[in-house]
Amino acid sequence: MISFEMPKPLVQTRTVVETVAVNMMRPISREMDENEHEIPWAYIQFMHTATKALGSSSMAPEDTEKEKKKDPEKEKRPPINYQRLMVMVEMLSWGDAGIYLCTPGGMLGAAAVSAAGTPDQKKRFLSRFKGKEPVFDAMSMTEPQAGSDTSAIRTTAVLDEKTNEWILNGEKIFVTAGNKALVDSKGFIVVWASLDLEAGRAGIRSFVIEADTPGCKVTKFEEKLGIRASDTVSIVMQDCRIPFENILGSPTIEKSTKGYKGAMETFDATRPIVAASALGVARAALEFVLEKLEAEGVTIRYNLPRQKMSNLEREIIDLETQLRQAWLLTIKALWMADNHQSNGMVASMSKVKAGKVATVITQKAVEIMGPLGYSQEFLLEKWFRDAKINDIFEGTGQINLLVVARNILGYRGSQLR
Ligand SMILES: Cc1cc2nc3c(=O)[nH]c(=O)nc-3n(C[C@H](O)[C@H](O)[C@H](O)COP(=O)(O)OP(=O)(O)OC[C@H]3O[C@@H](n4cnc5c(N)ncnc54)[C@H](O)[C@@H]3O)c2cc1C
């Protein structure tokens, strides 16, 4: 029989993280929302110390092979690093999605290094998360003229053969945690740039720019609808020189888009993680509705035939079903990642589904609660604002649907866009 129960280590992780969500995030949720650009240092310091104490440098899953070498016993257990990350992210986002995005340690940038970097690069860039001070990372693809269509990227990387350095020029916008990575800590940012603008996607590679690199500046802070605790910035690179070794993947332009695909593999891990965050916000909203209804003496009669239920009961059950569907797709995508299976399609499916479900559930929750949902007395209106981003970043819902369709139909990007 198939069991959908979570394994014990995941349940334990969930319990530990729940204490953080309840005691450290929820109490400052409103304050952080109202004071955009303030940094939740107490949470950051706590998470930095806690993840180190747990033997992990960051939220980025450890290299499984390395882990196995450290502890042969672990070979006997099924790999669950990505699934554990999902449980953590879901619970932290249930606490507060904006504050979760301020968690120190390897996030999107580390995922890019893990996906496309050499063992030496992984060591060089990821070891900094184990230091005394909390460190952040970021990943930036988006430019004023290039969002969904990454072939429109205009940031360039030119090799100076005399000094063996890359010279980067261009502008990136909407960089999550960009300021924390470059200014507030000794972190790094992974930047997508073109080796040859004529080569289209085949010329695109990712490069690591470390904090304090001359020529790379944060130029603007966005003011946002939701996830306001998280910094979202613009970055300008002006003759920004980085070592040759900071390119992730091959420095030569192949006729194929192999190098570009390597960079795209980052999404196989990050899209389900965004889905997990969406699930946390959606669950927070749904639980809030159920608690308020129960306080009013309204309970959901799950065992009634559908035609005998009230409309409200049917709506709630439909929302719970959608949340479960999205959860199952997300855990499947990350189970596949843990087991080194190609998960690109399921990763996109989970992101489409969870992004949509979070938007629908939070909107419906506000609708059901009426003024309680609209009032700032409760966090529901905030969750409604926080949810939408999950349908936008890491590929919009439409773009992820395209990825799924291409996979099912066997089309290339150029054949279905
Ligand atoms: C708060 C926030 C944080 C972000 N963080 C980061 C980050 O850390 N790093 C980073 O690189 N980017 C980040 N982004 C940028 C985000 O990834 C982009 O906004 C997103 O990829 C969409 O790109 P775009 O804004 O240029 O919209 P566009 O690509 O112009 O799309 C506009 C609309 O058209 C739709 N659309 C576009 N092409 C198609 C198509 N072929 N078929 C159907 N529909 C289509 C889109 O789905 C969307 O609804 C962030 C954005 C926000 C708002």
GROMACS .gro file of C-alpha atoms and ligand atoms in nm:
model
  470
    1MET     CA    1   0.000   0.000   0.000
    2ILE     CA    2   0.120   0.353  -0.074
    3SER     CA    3   0.177   0.556   0.241
    4PHE     CA    4   0.154   0.934   0.226
    5GLU     CA    5   0.272   0.979   0.580
    6MET     CA    6   0.581   1.192   0.619
    7PRO     CA    7   0.893   1.012   0.738
    8LYS     CA    8   0.995   1.080   1.099
    9PRO     CA    9   1.291   1.311   1.024
   10LEU     CA   10   1.061   1.534   0.820
   11VAL     CA   11   0.802   1.544   1.097
   12GLN     CA   12   1.077   1.638   1.343
   13THR     CA   13   1.205   1.914   1.114
   14ARG     CA   14   0.854   2.046   1.080
   15THR     CA   15   0.803   2.059   1.455
   16VAL     CA   16   1.129   2.246   1.514
   17VAL     CA   17   1.063   2.498   1.237
   18GLU     CA   18   0.707   2.549   1.355
   19THR     CA   19   0.840   2.693   1.683
   20VAL     CA   20   1.044   2.945   1.485
   21ALA     CA   21   0.742   3.035   1.270
   22VAL     CA   22   0.513   3.078   1.569
   23ASN     CA   23   0.750   3.251   1.808
   24MET     CA   24   0.987   3.450   1.588
   25MET     CA   25   0.801   3.525   1.267
   26ARG     CA   26   0.432   3.575   1.338
   27PRO     CA   27   0.493   3.826   1.622
   28ILE     CA   28   0.688   4.063   1.390
   29SER     CA   29   0.494   3.995   1.071
   30ARG     CA   30   0.287   4.313   1.072
   31GLU     CA   31   0.577   4.533   1.184
   32MET     CA   32   0.802   4.406   0.904
   33ASP     CA   33   0.524   4.453   0.650
   34GLU     CA   34   0.469   4.812   0.758
   35ASN     CA   35   0.840   4.899   0.759
   36GLU     CA   36   0.964   4.785   0.421
   37HIS     CA   37   1.345   4.776   0.391
   38GLU     CA   38   1.394   4.708   0.762
   39ILE     CA   39   1.589   4.390   0.823
   40PRO     CA   40   1.475   4.121   1.071
   41TRP     CA   41   1.822   4.078   1.225
   42ALA     CA   42   1.705   3.885   1.532
   43TYR     CA   43   1.547   3.620   1.307
   44ILE     CA   44   1.851   3.618   1.078
   45GLN     CA   45   2.099   3.573   1.363
   46PHE     CA   46   1.886   3.299   1.515
   47MET     CA   47   1.854   3.109   1.187
   48HIS     CA   48   2.225   3.142   1.119
   49THR     CA   49   2.315   2.999   1.459
   50ALA     CA   50   2.045   2.731   1.443
   51THR     CA   51   2.134   2.600   1.096
   52LYS     CA   52   2.500   2.586   1.196
   53ALA     CA   53   2.414   2.401   1.517
   54LEU     CA   54   2.218   2.150   1.309
   55GLY     CA   55   2.537   2.084   1.112
   56SER     CA   56   2.410   2.254   0.800
   57SER     CA   57   2.573   2.566   0.660
   58SER     CA   58   2.259   2.686   0.496
   59MET     CA   59   1.923   2.586   0.359
   60ALA     CA   60   2.090   2.461   0.040
   61PRO     CA   61   2.091   2.080   0.047
   62GLU     CA   62   2.432   1.932   0.115
   63ASP     CA   63   2.603   1.737  -0.159
   64THR     CA   64   2.459   1.386  -0.115
   65GLU     CA   65   2.776   1.210  -0.233
   66LYS     CA   66   2.985   1.406   0.016
   67GLU     CA   67   2.737   1.327   0.289
   68LYS     CA   68   2.750   0.958   0.209
   69LYS     CA   69   3.127   0.963   0.239
   70LYS     CA   70   3.100   1.129   0.579
   71ASP     CA   71   2.852   0.880   0.714
   72PRO     CA   72   2.816   0.543   0.536
   73GLU     CA   73   2.509   0.470   0.752
   74LYS     CA   74   2.321   0.736   0.558
   75GLU     CA   75   2.351   0.530   0.239
   76LYS     CA   76   2.089   0.297   0.382
   77ARG     CA   77   1.836   0.576   0.428
   78PRO     CA   78   1.639   0.726   0.142
   79PRO     CA   79   1.769   1.072   0.045
   80ILE     CA   80   1.543   1.347   0.177
   81ASN     CA   81   1.748   1.667   0.170
   82TYR     CA   82   1.529   1.850  -0.081
   83GLN     CA   83   1.213   1.718   0.081
   84ARG     CA   84   1.338   1.843   0.417
   85LEU     CA   85   1.401   2.182   0.259
   86MET     CA   86   1.044   2.181   0.131
   87VAL     CA   87   0.907   2.115   0.479
   88MET     CA   88   1.119   2.398   0.620
   89VAL     CA   89   1.025   2.648   0.351
   90GLU     CA   90   0.655   2.565   0.372
   91MET     CA   91   0.655   2.613   0.748
   92LEU     CA   92   0.868   2.930   0.744
   93SER     CA   93   0.637   3.078   0.479
   94TRP     CA   94   0.340   2.982   0.691
   95GLY     CA   95   0.514   3.198   0.954
   96ASP     CA   96   0.588   3.485   0.715
   97ALA     CA   97   0.682   3.459   0.347
   98GLY     CA   98   0.870   3.790   0.341
   99ILE     CA   99   1.078   3.713   0.649
  100TYR     CA  100   1.148   3.363   0.513
  101LEU     CA  101   1.311   3.530   0.211
  102CYS     CA  102   1.552   3.698   0.456
  103THR     CA  103   1.680   3.360   0.578
  104PRO     CA  104   2.061   3.359   0.560
  105GLY     CA  105   2.257   3.086   0.385
  106GLY     CA  106   2.244   2.941   0.040
  107MET     CA  107   1.923   3.015  -0.147
  108LEU     CA  108   1.883   3.085  -0.521
  109GLY     CA  109   2.248   3.174  -0.581
  110ALA     CA  110   2.365   2.859  -0.406
  111ALA     CA  111   2.116   2.654  -0.608
  112ALA     CA  112   2.270   2.797  -0.927
  113VAL     CA  113   2.623   2.715  -0.806
  114SER     CA  114   2.508   2.365  -0.707
  115ALA     CA  115   2.343   2.308  -1.046
  116ALA     CA  116   2.616   2.442  -1.277
  117GLY     CA  117   2.935   2.481  -1.070
  118THR     CA  118   3.244   2.262  -1.053
  119PRO     CA  119   3.338   2.092  -0.722
  120ASP     CA  120   3.598   2.365  -0.671
  121GLN     CA  121   3.343   2.641  -0.729
  122LYS     CA  122   3.099   2.476  -0.490
  123LYS     CA  123   3.368   2.475  -0.222
  124ARG     CA  124   3.477   2.832  -0.290
  125PHE     CA  125   3.134   2.991  -0.301
  126LEU     CA  126   2.928   2.778  -0.064
  127SER     CA  127   3.172   2.748   0.226
  128ARG     CA  128   3.115   3.113   0.321
  129PHE     CA  129   2.774   3.025   0.463
  130LYS     CA  130   2.948   2.835   0.743
  131GLY     CA  131   3.124   3.145   0.876
  132LYS     CA  132   3.066   3.345   1.193
  133GLU     CA  133   2.841   3.606   1.035
  134PRO     CA  134   2.523   3.537   0.838
  135VAL     CA  135   2.577   3.554   0.463
  136PHE     CA  136   2.323   3.587   0.179
  137ASP     CA  137   2.314   3.516  -0.191
  138ALA     CA  138   2.096   3.612  -0.488
  139MET     CA  139   2.039   3.525  -0.851
  140SER     CA  140   1.962   3.778  -1.121
  141MET     CA  141   1.839   3.716  -1.469
  142THR     CA  142   1.572   3.983  -1.510
  143GLU     CA  143   1.657   4.304  -1.695
  144PRO     CA  144   1.438   4.598  -1.798
  145GLN     CA  145   1.377   4.435  -2.140
  146ALA     CA  146   1.424   4.069  -2.043
  147GLY     CA  147   1.198   3.879  -1.804
  148SER     CA  148   1.023   3.570  -1.933
  149ASP     CA  149   1.226   3.593  -2.254
  150THR     CA  150   1.582   3.537  -2.133
  151SER     CA  151   1.715   3.551  -2.491
  152ALA     CA  152   1.664   3.930  -2.460
  153ILE     CA  153   1.934   3.953  -2.188
  154ARG     CA  154   2.172   4.237  -2.275
  155THR     CA  155   2.422   4.218  -1.989
  156THR     CA  156   2.754   4.122  -2.144
  157ALA     CA  157   3.058   3.935  -2.020
  158VAL     CA  158   3.378   3.993  -2.214
  159LEU     CA  159   3.703   3.814  -2.137
  160ASP     CA  160   4.008   4.036  -2.088
  161GLU     CA  161   4.274   3.791  -2.202
  162LYS     CA  162   4.558   3.994  -2.053
  163THR     CA  163   4.429   3.980  -1.698
  164ASN     CA  164   4.217   3.667  -1.741
  165GLU     CA  165   3.914   3.845  -1.598
  166TRP     CA  166   3.556   3.877  -1.715
  167ILE     CA  167   3.430   4.232  -1.758
  168LEU     CA  168   3.057   4.257  -1.694
  169ASN     CA  169   2.836   4.544  -1.810
  170GLY     CA  170   2.460   4.576  -1.777
  171GLU     CA  171   2.163   4.628  -1.550
  172LYS     CA  172   1.959   4.376  -1.350
  173ILE     CA  173   1.624   4.450  -1.189
  174PHE     CA  174   1.406   4.280  -0.927
  175VAL     CA  175   1.689   4.099  -0.754
  176THR     CA  176   1.560   3.925  -0.440
  177ALA     CA  177   1.800   3.969  -0.146
  178GLY     CA  178   2.044   4.154  -0.375
  179ASN     CA  179   2.129   4.414  -0.112
  180LYS     CA  180   2.173   4.156   0.161
  181ALA     CA  181   2.407   3.957  -0.063
  182LEU     CA  182   2.621   4.248  -0.181
  183VAL     CA  183   2.600   4.513   0.090
  184ASP     CA  184   2.474   4.366   0.417
  185SER     CA  185   2.701   4.060   0.405
  186LYS     CA  186   3.001   3.911   0.231
  187GLY     CA  187   2.778   3.712   0.000
  188PHE     CA  188   2.749   3.680  -0.375
  189ILE     CA  189   2.511   3.719  -0.658
  190VAL     CA  190   2.480   3.492  -0.961
  191VAL     CA  191   2.430   3.704  -1.272
  192TRP     CA  192   2.317   3.582  -1.614
  193ALA     CA  193   2.509   3.749  -1.894
  194SER     CA  194   2.585   3.695  -2.260
  195LEU     CA  195   2.923   3.597  -2.399
  196ASP     CA  196   2.799   3.698  -2.746
  197LEU     CA  197   2.475   3.887  -2.802
  198GLU     CA  198   2.453   3.744  -3.156
  199ALA     CA  199   2.449   3.387  -3.024
  200GLY     CA  200   2.112   3.423  -2.841
  201ARG     CA  201   2.051   3.172  -2.564
  202ALA     CA  202   2.359   2.967  -2.663
  203GLY     CA  203   2.573   3.258  -2.544
  204ILE     CA  204   2.416   3.296  -2.201
  205ARG     CA  205   2.611   3.186  -1.892
  206SER     CA  206   2.593   3.257  -1.525
  207PHE     CA  207   2.870   3.436  -1.336
  208VAL     CA  208   2.938   3.486  -0.967
  209ILE     CA  209   2.993   3.842  -0.847
  210GLU     CA  210   3.110   3.858  -0.489
  211ALA     CA  211   3.032   4.136  -0.239
  212ASP     CA  212   3.269   4.434  -0.252
  213THR     CA  213   3.355   4.379  -0.619
  214PRO     CA  214   3.420   4.723  -0.770
  215GLY     CA  215   3.188   4.816  -1.056
  216CYS     CA  216   2.878   4.640  -0.917
  217LYS     CA  217   2.631   4.864  -0.734
  218VAL     CA  218   2.283   4.842  -0.591
  219THR     CA  219   2.094   5.134  -0.745
  220LYS     CA  220   1.730   5.099  -0.641
  221PHE     CA  221   1.505   4.938  -0.377
  222GLU     CA  222   1.160   4.830  -0.497
  223GLU     CA  223   0.851   4.911  -0.291
  224LYS     CA  224   0.619   4.616  -0.323
  225LEU     CA  225   0.267   4.481  -0.283
  226GLY     CA  226   0.372   4.185  -0.068
  227ILE     CA  227   0.676   4.003   0.078
  228ARG     CA  228   0.778   4.349   0.195
  229ALA     CA  229   1.030   4.221   0.450
  230SER     CA  230   1.239   4.092   0.161
  231ASP     CA  231   1.466   4.336  -0.026
  232THR     CA  232   1.421   4.351  -0.403
  233VAL     CA  233   1.676   4.570  -0.575
  234SER     CA  234   1.823   4.684  -0.906
  235ILE     CA  235   2.191   4.634  -0.977
  236VAL     CA  236   2.417   4.805  -1.226
  237MET     CA  237   2.743   4.652  -1.347
  238GLN     CA  238   2.988   4.897  -1.497
  239ASP     CA  239   3.316   4.746  -1.613
  240CYS     CA  240   3.280   4.504  -1.326
  241ARG     CA  241   3.580   4.271  -1.327
  242ILE     CA  242   3.559   3.920  -1.184
  243PRO     CA  243   3.809   3.630  -1.198
  244PHE     CA  244   3.791   3.391  -1.494
  245GLU     CA  245   3.704   3.109  -1.250
  246ASN     CA  246   3.374   3.281  -1.159
  247ILE     CA  247   3.196   3.159  -1.471
  248LEU     CA  248   2.960   2.869  -1.395
  249GLY     CA  249   2.986   2.618  -1.678
  250SER     CA  250   3.176   2.624  -2.005
  251PRO     CA  251   3.334   2.952  -2.123
  252THR     CA  252   3.307   2.855  -2.491
  253ILE     CA  253   2.997   2.900  -2.703
  254GLU     CA  254   2.876   2.570  -2.837
  255LYS     CA  255   2.642   2.553  -3.138
  256SER     CA  256   2.384   2.401  -2.905
  257THR     CA  257   2.229   2.564  -2.598
  258LYS     CA  258   2.398   2.313  -2.366
  259GLY     CA  259   2.559   2.581  -2.147
  260TYR     CA  260   2.232   2.769  -2.120
  261LYS     CA  261   2.048   2.450  -2.030
  262GLY     CA  262   2.299   2.392  -1.750
  263ALA     CA  263   2.204   2.731  -1.605
  264MET     CA  264   1.833   2.650  -1.651
  265GLU     CA  265   1.876   2.335  -1.439
  266THR     CA  266   1.883   2.568  -1.139
  267PHE     CA  267   1.506   2.589  -1.176
  268ASP     CA  268   1.457   2.215  -1.127
  269ALA     CA  269   1.536   2.275  -0.760
  270THR     CA  270   1.417   2.630  -0.712
  271ARG     CA  271   1.071   2.611  -0.871
  272PRO     CA  272   0.939   2.346  -0.630
  273ILE     CA  273   1.091   2.548  -0.344
  274VAL     CA  274   0.892   2.852  -0.456
  275ALA     CA  275   0.591   2.617  -0.472
  276ALA     CA  276   0.661   2.515  -0.112
  277SER     CA  277   0.659   2.878  -0.005
  278ALA     CA  278   0.324   2.929  -0.182
  279LEU     CA  279   0.184   2.627   0.002
  280GLY     CA  280   0.282   2.776   0.338
  281VAL     CA  281   0.102   3.105   0.271
  282ALA     CA  282  -0.206   2.923   0.140
  283ARG     CA  283  -0.220   2.696   0.444
  284ALA     CA  284  -0.192   2.994   0.678
  285ALA     CA  285  -0.494   3.155   0.509
  286LEU     CA  286  -0.701   2.838   0.505
  287GLU     CA  287  -0.628   2.758   0.870
  288PHE     CA  288  -0.723   3.112   0.966
  289VAL     CA  289  -1.063   3.072   0.797
  290LEU     CA  290  -1.125   2.737   0.962
  291GLU     CA  291  -1.033   2.875   1.307
  292LYS     CA  292  -1.263   3.175   1.268
  293LEU     CA  293  -1.549   2.961   1.142
  294GLU     CA  294  -1.506   2.720   1.429
  295ALA     CA  295  -1.512   3.007   1.678
  296GLU     CA  296  -1.851   3.095   1.528
  297GLY     CA  297  -1.970   2.736   1.571
  298VAL     CA  298  -1.936   2.647   1.202
  299THR     CA  299  -1.761   2.316   1.145
  300ILE     CA  300  -1.705   2.144   0.813
  301ARG     CA  301  -1.901   1.819   0.788
  302TYR     CA  302  -1.657   1.616   0.580
  303ASN     CA  303  -1.861   1.297   0.596
  304LEU     CA  304  -2.177   1.434   0.435
  305PRO     CA  305  -2.262   1.355   0.072
  306ARG     CA  306  -2.168   1.656  -0.140
  307GLN     CA  307  -2.530   1.746  -0.225
  308LYS     CA  308  -2.613   1.776   0.144
  309MET     CA  309  -2.327   2.012   0.224
  310SER     CA  310  -2.360   2.386   0.245
  311ASN     CA  311  -2.197   2.590  -0.029
  312LEU     CA  312  -1.935   2.707   0.222
  313GLU     CA  313  -1.847   2.349   0.313
  314ARG     CA  314  -1.808   2.256  -0.053
  315GLU     CA  315  -1.587   2.560  -0.114
  316ILE     CA  316  -1.361   2.487   0.182
  317ILE     CA  317  -1.325   2.121   0.084
  318ASP     CA  318  -1.240   2.222  -0.274
  319LEU     CA  319  -0.971   2.459  -0.147
  320GLU     CA  320  -0.826   2.192   0.082
  321THR     CA  321  -0.822   1.947  -0.210
  322GLN     CA  322  -0.638   2.194  -0.430
  323LEU     CA  323  -0.384   2.259  -0.157
  324ARG     CA  324  -0.324   1.884  -0.120
  325GLN     CA  325  -0.287   1.841  -0.498
  326ALA     CA  326  -0.025   2.116  -0.507
  327TRP     CA  327   0.153   1.964  -0.204
  328LEU     CA  328   0.168   1.623  -0.372
  329LEU     CA  329   0.311   1.767  -0.694
  330THR     CA  330   0.571   1.962  -0.497
  331ILE     CA  331   0.685   1.670  -0.285
  332LYS     CA  332   0.702   1.458  -0.601
  333ALA     CA  333   0.926   1.715  -0.774
  334LEU     CA  334   1.159   1.725  -0.475
  335TRP     CA  335   1.154   1.351  -0.419
  336MET     CA  336   1.272   1.324  -0.781
  337ALA     CA  337   1.546   1.582  -0.713
  338ASP     CA  338   1.656   1.384  -0.406
  339ASN     CA  339   1.670   1.069  -0.617
  340HIS     CA  340   1.861   1.237  -0.903
  341GLN     CA  341   1.572   1.193  -1.145
  342SER     CA  342   1.510   1.447  -1.419
  343ASN     CA  343   1.229   1.657  -1.272
  344GLY     CA  344   1.203   1.964  -1.497
  345MET     CA  345   0.843   1.903  -1.599
  346VAL     CA  346   0.714   1.813  -1.252
  347ALA     CA  347   0.907   2.107  -1.105
  348SER     CA  348   0.720   2.342  -1.340
  349MET     CA  349   0.390   2.164  -1.273
  350SER     CA  350   0.432   2.212  -0.899
  351LYS     CA  351   0.515   2.580  -0.947
  352VAL     CA  352   0.213   2.643  -1.172
  353LYS     CA  353  -0.023   2.459  -0.942
  354ALA     CA  354   0.103   2.597  -0.611
  355GLY     CA  355   0.131   2.955  -0.744
  356LYS     CA  356  -0.227   2.942  -0.863
  357VAL     CA  357  -0.361   2.763  -0.556
  358ALA     CA  358  -0.200   3.018  -0.321
  359THR     CA  359  -0.354   3.304  -0.518
  360VAL     CA  360  -0.699   3.140  -0.526
  361ILE     CA  361  -0.699   3.028  -0.162
  362THR     CA  362  -0.590   3.362  -0.017
  363GLN     CA  363  -0.838   3.549  -0.238
  364LYS     CA  364  -1.120   3.314  -0.146
  365ALA     CA  365  -1.026   3.334   0.223
  366VAL     CA  366  -1.057   3.714   0.214
  367GLU     CA  367  -1.392   3.673   0.037
  368ILE     CA  368  -1.527   3.423   0.294
  369MET     CA  369  -1.409   3.633   0.589
  370GLY     CA  370  -1.542   3.960   0.447
  371PRO     CA  371  -1.431   4.257   0.662
  372LEU     CA  372  -1.211   4.032   0.880
  373GLY     CA  373  -1.022   3.943   0.567
  374TYR     CA  374  -0.985   4.304   0.459
  375SER     CA  375  -0.893   4.451   0.795
  376GLN     CA  376  -0.533   4.499   0.903
  377GLU     CA  377  -0.634   4.368   1.243
  378PHE     CA  378  -0.550   4.023   1.106
  379LEU     CA  379  -0.275   3.897   0.877
  380LEU     CA  380  -0.509   3.753   0.616
  381GLU     CA  381  -0.503   4.065   0.396
  382LYS     CA  382  -0.122   4.048   0.409
  383TRP     CA  383  -0.113   3.682   0.307
  384PHE     CA  384  -0.341   3.776   0.016
  385ARG     CA  385  -0.074   4.029  -0.093
  386ASP     CA  386   0.217   3.793  -0.018
  387ALA     CA  387   0.076   3.502  -0.219
  388LYS     CA  388   0.080   3.654  -0.568
  389ILE     CA  389   0.458   3.669  -0.606
  390ASN     CA  390   0.471   3.289  -0.624
  391ASP     CA  391   0.291   3.309  -0.956
  392ILE     CA  392   0.543   3.564  -1.087
  393PHE     CA  393   0.906   3.495  -0.993
  394GLU     CA  394   1.106   3.186  -1.099
  395GLY     CA  395   0.900   3.185  -1.421
  396THR     CA  396   0.542   3.310  -1.427
  397GLY     CA  397   0.250   3.067  -1.423
  398GLN     CA  398   0.213   3.104  -1.800
  399ILE     CA  399   0.581   3.036  -1.868
  400ASN     CA  400   0.580   2.726  -1.648
  401LEU     CA  401   0.267   2.605  -1.827
  402LEU     CA  402   0.459   2.642  -2.153
  403VAL     CA  403   0.743   2.431  -2.009
  404VAL     CA  404   0.492   2.160  -1.913
  405ALA     CA  405   0.322   2.171  -2.255
  406ARG     CA  406   0.657   2.148  -2.438
  407ASN     CA  407   0.753   1.846  -2.229
  408ILE     CA  408   0.423   1.668  -2.290
  409LEU     CA  409   0.411   1.746  -2.662
  410GLY     CA  410   0.783   1.698  -2.723
  411TYR     CA  411   0.831   2.049  -2.863
  412ARG     CA  412   1.142   2.262  -2.833
  413GLY     CA  413   1.127   2.619  -2.703
  414SER     CA  414   1.140   2.755  -3.059
  415GLN     CA  415   0.841   2.541  -3.161
  416LEU     CA  416   0.604   2.644  -2.882
  417ARG     CA  417   0.635   2.992  -2.728
  418LIG     C1  418   0.921   4.071  -0.593
  418LIG     C2  419   0.994   4.017  -0.712
  418LIG     C3  420   1.112   3.951  -0.692
  418LIG     C4  421   1.184   3.901  -0.801
  418LIG     N1  422   1.305   3.839  -0.782
  418LIG     C5  423   1.381   3.805  -0.887
  418LIG     C6  424   1.512   3.750  -0.869
  418LIG     O1  425   1.559   3.730  -0.758
  418LIG     N2  426   1.586   3.727  -0.980
  418LIG     C7  427   1.540   3.750  -1.106
  418LIG     O2  428   1.611   3.727  -1.201
  418LIG     N3  429   1.413   3.797  -1.126
  418LIG     C8  430   1.334   3.826  -1.021
  418LIG     N4  431   1.208   3.877  -1.040
  418LIG     C9  432   1.161   3.899  -1.176
  418LIG    C10  433   1.061   3.793  -1.220
  418LIG     O3  434   1.124   3.670  -1.234
  418LIG    C11  435   0.999   3.844  -1.352
  418LIG     O4  436   0.915   3.952  -1.317
  418LIG    C12  437   0.922   3.737  -1.424
  418LIG     O5  438   1.010   3.642  -1.476
  418LIG    C13  439   0.839   3.794  -1.540
  418LIG     O6  440   0.917   3.872  -1.624
  418LIG     P1  441   0.869   4.018  -1.666
  418LIG     O7  442   0.841   4.092  -1.540
  418LIG     O8  443   0.966   4.079  -1.759
  418LIG     O9  444   0.731   3.996  -1.738
  418LIG     P2  445   0.706   3.957  -1.890
  418LIG    O10  446   0.798   3.852  -1.933
  418LIG    O11  447   0.705   4.083  -1.970
  418LIG    O12  448   0.560   3.897  -1.881
  418LIG    C14  449   0.445   3.979  -1.863
  418LIG    C15  450   0.324   3.887  -1.868
  418LIG    O13  451   0.319   3.819  -1.996
  418LIG    C16  452   0.317   3.678  -1.979
  418LIG     N5  453   0.395   3.616  -2.084
  418LIG    C17  454   0.521   3.647  -2.123
  418LIG     N6  455   0.562   3.565  -2.221
  418LIG    C18  456   0.460   3.478  -2.245
  418LIG    C19  457   0.441   3.368  -2.333
  418LIG     N7  458   0.537   3.329  -2.418
  418LIG     N8  459   0.323   3.301  -2.329
  418LIG    C20  460   0.225   3.337  -2.242
  418LIG     N9  461   0.238   3.441  -2.156
  418LIG    C21  462   0.353   3.510  -2.157
  418LIG    C22  463   0.380   3.655  -1.842
  418LIG    O14  464   0.337   3.532  -1.787
  418LIG    C23  465   0.328   3.774  -1.764
  418LIG    O15  466   0.199   3.748  -1.718
  418LIG    C24  467   1.134   3.920  -0.933
  418LIG    C25  468   1.011   3.986  -0.951
  418LIG    C26  469   0.942   4.035  -0.843
  418LIG    C27  470   0.811   4.105  -0.866
   0.00000   0.00000   0.00000
